[in-house]
Coordinates of C-alpha atoms and ligand atoms in Angstrom, one line a residue:
X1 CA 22.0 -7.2 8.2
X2 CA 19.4 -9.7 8.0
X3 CA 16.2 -8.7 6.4
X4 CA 12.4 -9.7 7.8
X5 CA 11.6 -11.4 4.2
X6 CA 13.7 -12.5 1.7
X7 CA 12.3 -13.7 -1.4
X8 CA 14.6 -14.9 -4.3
X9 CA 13.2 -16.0 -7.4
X10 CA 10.5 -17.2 -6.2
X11 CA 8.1 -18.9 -9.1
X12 CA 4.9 -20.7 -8.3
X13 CA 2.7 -22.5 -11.2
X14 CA -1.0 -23.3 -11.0
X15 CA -0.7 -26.2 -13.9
X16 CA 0.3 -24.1 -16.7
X17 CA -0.3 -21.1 -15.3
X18 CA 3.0 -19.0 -13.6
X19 CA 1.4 -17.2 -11.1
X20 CA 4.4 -15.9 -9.8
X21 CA 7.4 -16.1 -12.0
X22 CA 10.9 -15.2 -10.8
X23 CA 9.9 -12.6 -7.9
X24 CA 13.0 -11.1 -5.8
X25 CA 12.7 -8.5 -3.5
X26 CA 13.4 -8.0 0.8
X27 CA 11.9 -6.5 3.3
X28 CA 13.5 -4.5 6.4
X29 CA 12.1 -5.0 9.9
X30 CA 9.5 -2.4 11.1
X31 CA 8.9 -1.0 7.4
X32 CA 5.5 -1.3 5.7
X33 CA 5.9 -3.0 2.4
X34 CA 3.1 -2.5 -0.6
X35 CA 2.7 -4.8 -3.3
X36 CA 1.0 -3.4 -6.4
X37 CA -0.2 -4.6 -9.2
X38 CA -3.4 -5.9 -11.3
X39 CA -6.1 -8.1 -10.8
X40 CA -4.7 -11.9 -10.7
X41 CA -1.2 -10.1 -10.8
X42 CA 0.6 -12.7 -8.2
X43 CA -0.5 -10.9 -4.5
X44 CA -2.4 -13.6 -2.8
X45 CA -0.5 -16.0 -5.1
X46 CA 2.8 -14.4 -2.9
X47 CA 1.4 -13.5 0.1
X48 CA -0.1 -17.1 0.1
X49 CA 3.7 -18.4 0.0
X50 CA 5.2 -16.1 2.2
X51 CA 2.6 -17.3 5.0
X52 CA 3.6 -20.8 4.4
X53 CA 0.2 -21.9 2.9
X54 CA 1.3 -23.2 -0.3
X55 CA 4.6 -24.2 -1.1
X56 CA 6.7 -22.3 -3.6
X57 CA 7.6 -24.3 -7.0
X58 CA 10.8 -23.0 -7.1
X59 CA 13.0 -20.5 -5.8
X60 CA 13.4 -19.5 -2.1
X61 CA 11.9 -17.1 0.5
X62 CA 13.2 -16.7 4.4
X63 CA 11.5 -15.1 6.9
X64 CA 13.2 -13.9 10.0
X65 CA 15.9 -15.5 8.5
X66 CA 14.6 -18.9 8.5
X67 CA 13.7 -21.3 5.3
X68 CA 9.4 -20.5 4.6
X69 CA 9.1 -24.5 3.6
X70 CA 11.8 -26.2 6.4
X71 CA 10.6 -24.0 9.2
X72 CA 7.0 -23.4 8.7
X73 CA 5.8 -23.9 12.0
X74 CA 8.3 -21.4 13.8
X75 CA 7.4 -18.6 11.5
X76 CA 3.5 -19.0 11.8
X77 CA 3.5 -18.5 15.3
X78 CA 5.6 -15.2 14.7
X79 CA 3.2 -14.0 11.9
X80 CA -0.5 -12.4 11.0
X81 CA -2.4 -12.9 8.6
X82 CA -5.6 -11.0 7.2
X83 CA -6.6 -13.0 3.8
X84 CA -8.5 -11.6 1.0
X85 CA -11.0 -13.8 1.1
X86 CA -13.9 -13.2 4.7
X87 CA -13.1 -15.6 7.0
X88 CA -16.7 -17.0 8.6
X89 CA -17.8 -17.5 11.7
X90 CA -21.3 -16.8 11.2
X91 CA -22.9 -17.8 14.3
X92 CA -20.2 -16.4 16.9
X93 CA -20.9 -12.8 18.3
X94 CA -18.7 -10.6 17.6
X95 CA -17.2 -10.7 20.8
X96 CA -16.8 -14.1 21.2
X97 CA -15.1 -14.3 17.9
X98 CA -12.5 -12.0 19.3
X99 CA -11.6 -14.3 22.2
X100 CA -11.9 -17.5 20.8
X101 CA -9.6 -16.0 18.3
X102 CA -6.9 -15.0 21.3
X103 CA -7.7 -18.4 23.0
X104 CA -6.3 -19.8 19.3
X105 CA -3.6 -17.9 19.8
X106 CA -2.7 -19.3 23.2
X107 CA -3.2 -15.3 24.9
X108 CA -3.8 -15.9 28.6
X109 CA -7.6 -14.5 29.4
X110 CA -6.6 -10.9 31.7
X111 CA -4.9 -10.3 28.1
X112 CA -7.4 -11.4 26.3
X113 CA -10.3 -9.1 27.4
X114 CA -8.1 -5.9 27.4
X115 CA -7.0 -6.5 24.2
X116 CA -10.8 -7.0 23.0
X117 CA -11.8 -3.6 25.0
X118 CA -9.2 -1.8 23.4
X119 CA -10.0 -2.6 19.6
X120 CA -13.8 -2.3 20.2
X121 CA -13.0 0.8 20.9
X122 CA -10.5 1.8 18.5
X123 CA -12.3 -0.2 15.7
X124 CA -15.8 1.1 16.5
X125 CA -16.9 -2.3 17.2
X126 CA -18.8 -1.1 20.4
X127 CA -22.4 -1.7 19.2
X128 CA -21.5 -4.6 17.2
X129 CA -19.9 -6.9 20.5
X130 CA -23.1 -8.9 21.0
X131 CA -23.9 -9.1 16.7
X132 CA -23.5 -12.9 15.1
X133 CA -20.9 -12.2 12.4
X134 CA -24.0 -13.0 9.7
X135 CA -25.9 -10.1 11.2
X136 CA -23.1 -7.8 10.0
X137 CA -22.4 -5.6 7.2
X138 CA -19.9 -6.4 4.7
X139 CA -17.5 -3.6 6.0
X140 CA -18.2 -4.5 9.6
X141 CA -17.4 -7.8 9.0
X142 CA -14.4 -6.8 7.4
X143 CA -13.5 -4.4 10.2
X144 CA -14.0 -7.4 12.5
X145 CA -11.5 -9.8 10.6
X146 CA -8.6 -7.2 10.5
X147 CA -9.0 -6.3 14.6
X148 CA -9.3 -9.7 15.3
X149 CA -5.4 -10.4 13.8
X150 CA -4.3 -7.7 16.8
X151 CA -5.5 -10.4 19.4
X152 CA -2.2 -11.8 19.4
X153 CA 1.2 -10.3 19.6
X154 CA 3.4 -10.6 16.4
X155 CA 6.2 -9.9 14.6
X156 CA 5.1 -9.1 10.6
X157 CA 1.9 -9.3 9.5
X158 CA 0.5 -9.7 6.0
X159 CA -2.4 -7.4 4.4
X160 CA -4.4 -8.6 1.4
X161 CA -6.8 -5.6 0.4
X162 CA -7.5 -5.0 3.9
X163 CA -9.4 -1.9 3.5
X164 CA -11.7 -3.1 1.2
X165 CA -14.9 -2.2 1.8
X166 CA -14.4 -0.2 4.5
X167 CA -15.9 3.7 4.8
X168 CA -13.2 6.5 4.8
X169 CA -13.3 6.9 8.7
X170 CA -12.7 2.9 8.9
X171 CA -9.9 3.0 7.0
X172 CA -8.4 5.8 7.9
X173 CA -8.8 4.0 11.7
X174 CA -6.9 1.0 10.6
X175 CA -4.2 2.5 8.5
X176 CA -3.3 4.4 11.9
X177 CA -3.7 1.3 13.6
X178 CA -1.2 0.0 11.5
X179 CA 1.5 2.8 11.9
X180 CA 1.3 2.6 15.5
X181 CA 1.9 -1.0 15.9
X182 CA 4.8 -0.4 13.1
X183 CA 6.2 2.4 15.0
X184 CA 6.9 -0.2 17.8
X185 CA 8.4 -2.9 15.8
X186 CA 5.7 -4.5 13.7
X187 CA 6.3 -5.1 9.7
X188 CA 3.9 -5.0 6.9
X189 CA 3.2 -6.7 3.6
X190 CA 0.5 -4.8 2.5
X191 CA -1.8 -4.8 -0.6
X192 CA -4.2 -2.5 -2.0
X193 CA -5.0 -0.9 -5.0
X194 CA -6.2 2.7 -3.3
X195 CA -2.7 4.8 -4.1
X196 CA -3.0 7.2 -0.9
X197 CA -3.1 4.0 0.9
X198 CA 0.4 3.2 -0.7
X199 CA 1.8 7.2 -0.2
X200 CA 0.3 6.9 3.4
X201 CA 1.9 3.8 4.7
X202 CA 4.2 2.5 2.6
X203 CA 8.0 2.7 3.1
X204 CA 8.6 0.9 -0.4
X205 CA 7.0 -0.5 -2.8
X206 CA 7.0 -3.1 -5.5
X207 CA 4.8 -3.2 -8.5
X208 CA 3.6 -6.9 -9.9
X209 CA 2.0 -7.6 -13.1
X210 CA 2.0 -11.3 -14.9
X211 CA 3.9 -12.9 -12.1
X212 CA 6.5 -10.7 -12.6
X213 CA 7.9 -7.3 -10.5
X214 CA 8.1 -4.3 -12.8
X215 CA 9.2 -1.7 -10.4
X216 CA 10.5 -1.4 -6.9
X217 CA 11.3 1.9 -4.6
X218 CA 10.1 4.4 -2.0
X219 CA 7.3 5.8 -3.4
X220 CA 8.8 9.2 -3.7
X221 CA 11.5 6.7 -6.3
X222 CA 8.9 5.8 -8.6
X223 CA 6.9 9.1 -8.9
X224 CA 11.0 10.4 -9.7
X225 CA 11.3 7.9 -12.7
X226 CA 8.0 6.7 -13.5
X227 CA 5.8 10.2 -13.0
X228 CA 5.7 10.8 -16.5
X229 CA 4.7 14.1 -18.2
X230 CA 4.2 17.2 -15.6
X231 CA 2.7 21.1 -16.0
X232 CA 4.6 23.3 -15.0
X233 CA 2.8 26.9 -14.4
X234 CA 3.9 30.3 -14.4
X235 CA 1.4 33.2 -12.6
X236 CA 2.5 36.4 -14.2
X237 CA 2.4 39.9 -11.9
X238 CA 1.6 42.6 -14.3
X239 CA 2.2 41.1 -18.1
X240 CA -0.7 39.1 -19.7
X241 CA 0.4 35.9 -20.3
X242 CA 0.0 36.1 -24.5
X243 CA 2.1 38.8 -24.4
X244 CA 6.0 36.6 -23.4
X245 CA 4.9 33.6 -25.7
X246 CA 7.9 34.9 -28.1
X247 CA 10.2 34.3 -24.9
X248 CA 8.6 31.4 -24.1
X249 CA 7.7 29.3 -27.1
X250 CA 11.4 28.9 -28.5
X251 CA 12.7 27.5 -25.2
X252 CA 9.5 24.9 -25.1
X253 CA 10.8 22.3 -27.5
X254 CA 8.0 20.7 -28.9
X255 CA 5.7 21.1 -25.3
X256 CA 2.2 21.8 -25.4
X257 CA 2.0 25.4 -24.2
X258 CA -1.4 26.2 -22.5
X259 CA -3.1 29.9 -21.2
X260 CA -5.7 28.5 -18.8
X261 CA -5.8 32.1 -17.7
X262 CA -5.1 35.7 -18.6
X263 CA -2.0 36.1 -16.3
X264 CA -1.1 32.1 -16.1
X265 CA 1.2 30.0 -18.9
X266 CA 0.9 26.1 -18.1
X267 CA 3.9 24.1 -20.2
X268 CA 3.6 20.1 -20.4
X269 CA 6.4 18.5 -20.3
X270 CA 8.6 15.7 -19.7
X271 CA 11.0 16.9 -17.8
X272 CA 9.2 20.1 -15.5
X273 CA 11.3 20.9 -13.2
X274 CA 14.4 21.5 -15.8
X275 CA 11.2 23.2 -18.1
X276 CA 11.1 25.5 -15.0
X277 CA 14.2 26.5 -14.6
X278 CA 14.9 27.7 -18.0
X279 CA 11.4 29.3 -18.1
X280 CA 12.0 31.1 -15.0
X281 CA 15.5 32.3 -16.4
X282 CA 14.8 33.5 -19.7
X283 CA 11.5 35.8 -17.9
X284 CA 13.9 37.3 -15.6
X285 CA 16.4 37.8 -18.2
X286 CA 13.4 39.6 -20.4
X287 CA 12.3 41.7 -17.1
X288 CA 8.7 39.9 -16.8
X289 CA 7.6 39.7 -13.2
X290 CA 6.1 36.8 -11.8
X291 CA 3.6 36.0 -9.2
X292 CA 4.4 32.4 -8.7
X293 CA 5.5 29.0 -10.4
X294 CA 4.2 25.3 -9.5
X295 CA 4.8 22.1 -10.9
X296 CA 2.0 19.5 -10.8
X297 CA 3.2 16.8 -9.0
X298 CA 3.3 13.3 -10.9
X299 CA 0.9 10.9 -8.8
X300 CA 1.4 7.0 -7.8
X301 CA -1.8 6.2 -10.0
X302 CA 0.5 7.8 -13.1
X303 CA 3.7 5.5 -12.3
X304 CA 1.3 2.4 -11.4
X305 CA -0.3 3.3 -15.0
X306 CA 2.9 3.8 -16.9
X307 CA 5.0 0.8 -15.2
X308 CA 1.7 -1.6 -15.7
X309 CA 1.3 -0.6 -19.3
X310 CA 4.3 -0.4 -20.0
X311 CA 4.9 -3.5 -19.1
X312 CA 2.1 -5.1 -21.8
Ligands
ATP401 N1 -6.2 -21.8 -6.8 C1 -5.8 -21.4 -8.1 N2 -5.8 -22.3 -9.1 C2 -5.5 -21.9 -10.3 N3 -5.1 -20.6 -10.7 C3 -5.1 -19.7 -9.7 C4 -5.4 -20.0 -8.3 N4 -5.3 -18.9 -7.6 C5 -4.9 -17.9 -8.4 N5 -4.8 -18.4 -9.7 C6 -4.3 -17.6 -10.8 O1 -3.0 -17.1 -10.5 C7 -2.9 -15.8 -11.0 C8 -2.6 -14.8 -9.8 O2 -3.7 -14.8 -8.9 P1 -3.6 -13.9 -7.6 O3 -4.8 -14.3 -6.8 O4 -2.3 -14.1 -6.9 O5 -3.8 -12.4 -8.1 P2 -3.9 -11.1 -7.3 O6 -2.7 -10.2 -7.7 O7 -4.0 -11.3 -5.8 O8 -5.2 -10.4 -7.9 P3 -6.4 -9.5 -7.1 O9 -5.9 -8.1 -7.2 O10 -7.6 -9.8 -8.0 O11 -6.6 -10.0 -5.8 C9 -4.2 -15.4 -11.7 O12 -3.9 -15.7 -13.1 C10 -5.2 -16.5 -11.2 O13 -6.1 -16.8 -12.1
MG402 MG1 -5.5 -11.0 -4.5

């Protein structure tokens, strides 16, 4: 089946500089994909080529199916875009902004004004309709640039740091905003460094550094082979916790073995759930009773910290 983006070893070089070197990866239709990585990474550098802005060096990326370079025209018109940099229309009102913006997009003007209505209101933009753009907060005028790419209908749409800026109840907003359109259809190329951004939108999700893609999966993938070392930890019923050390430290290897409380044994290791298992087997086997057992789960901010270092 054909995929929304395809991108085969794509390289693009700013003089000596290979801002993107040898990038694959595709994207199905109507899933949200994250891009990860670093400051000066490669995002915009992609997303930039992806929206036919600049052209690639050398490799090839299709959208929809079609060449990005031969059919540029066809694809924009079936695309969004919200850039990382603000876009500036200081001396519009919010409002007109909005329909201008629509007008751009060639949205007959009965569309036009329901489509503004409904992301004033889903936006919070109420208040702000008759604000120039300059009068604005930096937030606002970020909220303002992202509802202003749901003027017109399209097909994929590219995030760069979208929620930048933007208060918890703002973003939370948008990232639903997001979800609903993708539950009808839409696709996503989305970038951010906040990682429950990534766990709460993303389908998949590549991680960039130096041009280059270290790591790509579902985010439940990556925590699997990048989540590094976990605790596991064992609540104890009646038996203080010093007092099954003897069971427990010969089956530990070389893990750190902790006793944050009297009844409680936290074990690091590698590999927890296997660590849990053979704790929870040899304790049974010894008779010791126990209350409960956990295992800290590894987070996306360990597996972008491992795969980015790692990658140094
Ligand atoms: N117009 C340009 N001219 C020269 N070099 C550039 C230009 N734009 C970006 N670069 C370089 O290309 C590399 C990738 O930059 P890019 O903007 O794609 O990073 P990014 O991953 O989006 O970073 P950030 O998280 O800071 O937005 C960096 O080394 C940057 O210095
Ligand atoms: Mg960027």
């Amino acid at each position: 089946m054909e995929s929304c983006i395809s991108v085969s070893d794509l390289r693009l070089s700013y003089g000596q500089v290979a801002a993107v070197d040898g990038v694959s990866f595709d994207v199905d239709y109507g899933k949200v994909f994250g891009f990860l990585g670093p400051n000066g990474a490669g995002k915009t550098t992609t997303i930039k080529v992806l929206t036919t802005l600049v052209h690639p060096t050398s490799g090839s990326v299709s959208i929809f199916g079609k060449d990005v370079v031969r059919h540029a025209r066809e694809i924009k018109k079936r695309i969004g875009v919200v850039l990382q940099e603000p876009s500036f229309e200081g001396n519009l009102t919010v409002e007109k902004a909005l329909d201008l913006y629509g007008m751009m997009w060639g949205v007959p003007g009965e569309r036009r004004r329901d489509r503004a209505r409904e992301l004033f209101d889903r936006f919070d933009l109420e208040e702000l309709r008759g604000k120039k753009n300059d009068e604005l907060s930096i937030g606002q005028r970020r909220r303002v640039q992202v509802a202003r790419e749901f003027m017109h209908d399209m097909d994929l749409l590219f995030l760069d740091e979208p929620t930048v800026g933007l208060d918890p109840a703002a973003r939370r907003t948008l990232l639903d905003y997001v979800k609903k359109h993708v539950h009808s259809g839409l696709t996503v190329f989305f970038t951010t460094h906040i990682m429950e951004e990534v766990e709460y939108l993303c389908n998949e999700l590549a991680i960039i550094n130096r041009g280059r893609i270290m790591a790509i999966d579902t985010p439940a993938g990556l925590k699997q082979k990048y989540g590094g070392v976990k605790a596991v930890e064992i609540k104890l019923r009646e038996e203080k916790a010093r007092s099954v050390l003897p069971i427990i430290k010969p089956l530990a290897g070389g893990s750190v073995i902790e006793i944050p409380a009297e009844d409680t044994i936290r074990i690091s290791s590698a590999d927890a759930q296997d660590m849990l298992v053979k704790m929870i087997e040899a304790l049974a086997k010894n008779s010791v009773q126990m209350e409960s057992v956990s295992v800290t789960p590894p987070t996306l901010e360990e597996v972008f910290l491992t795969v980015v270092n790692g990658g140094r």
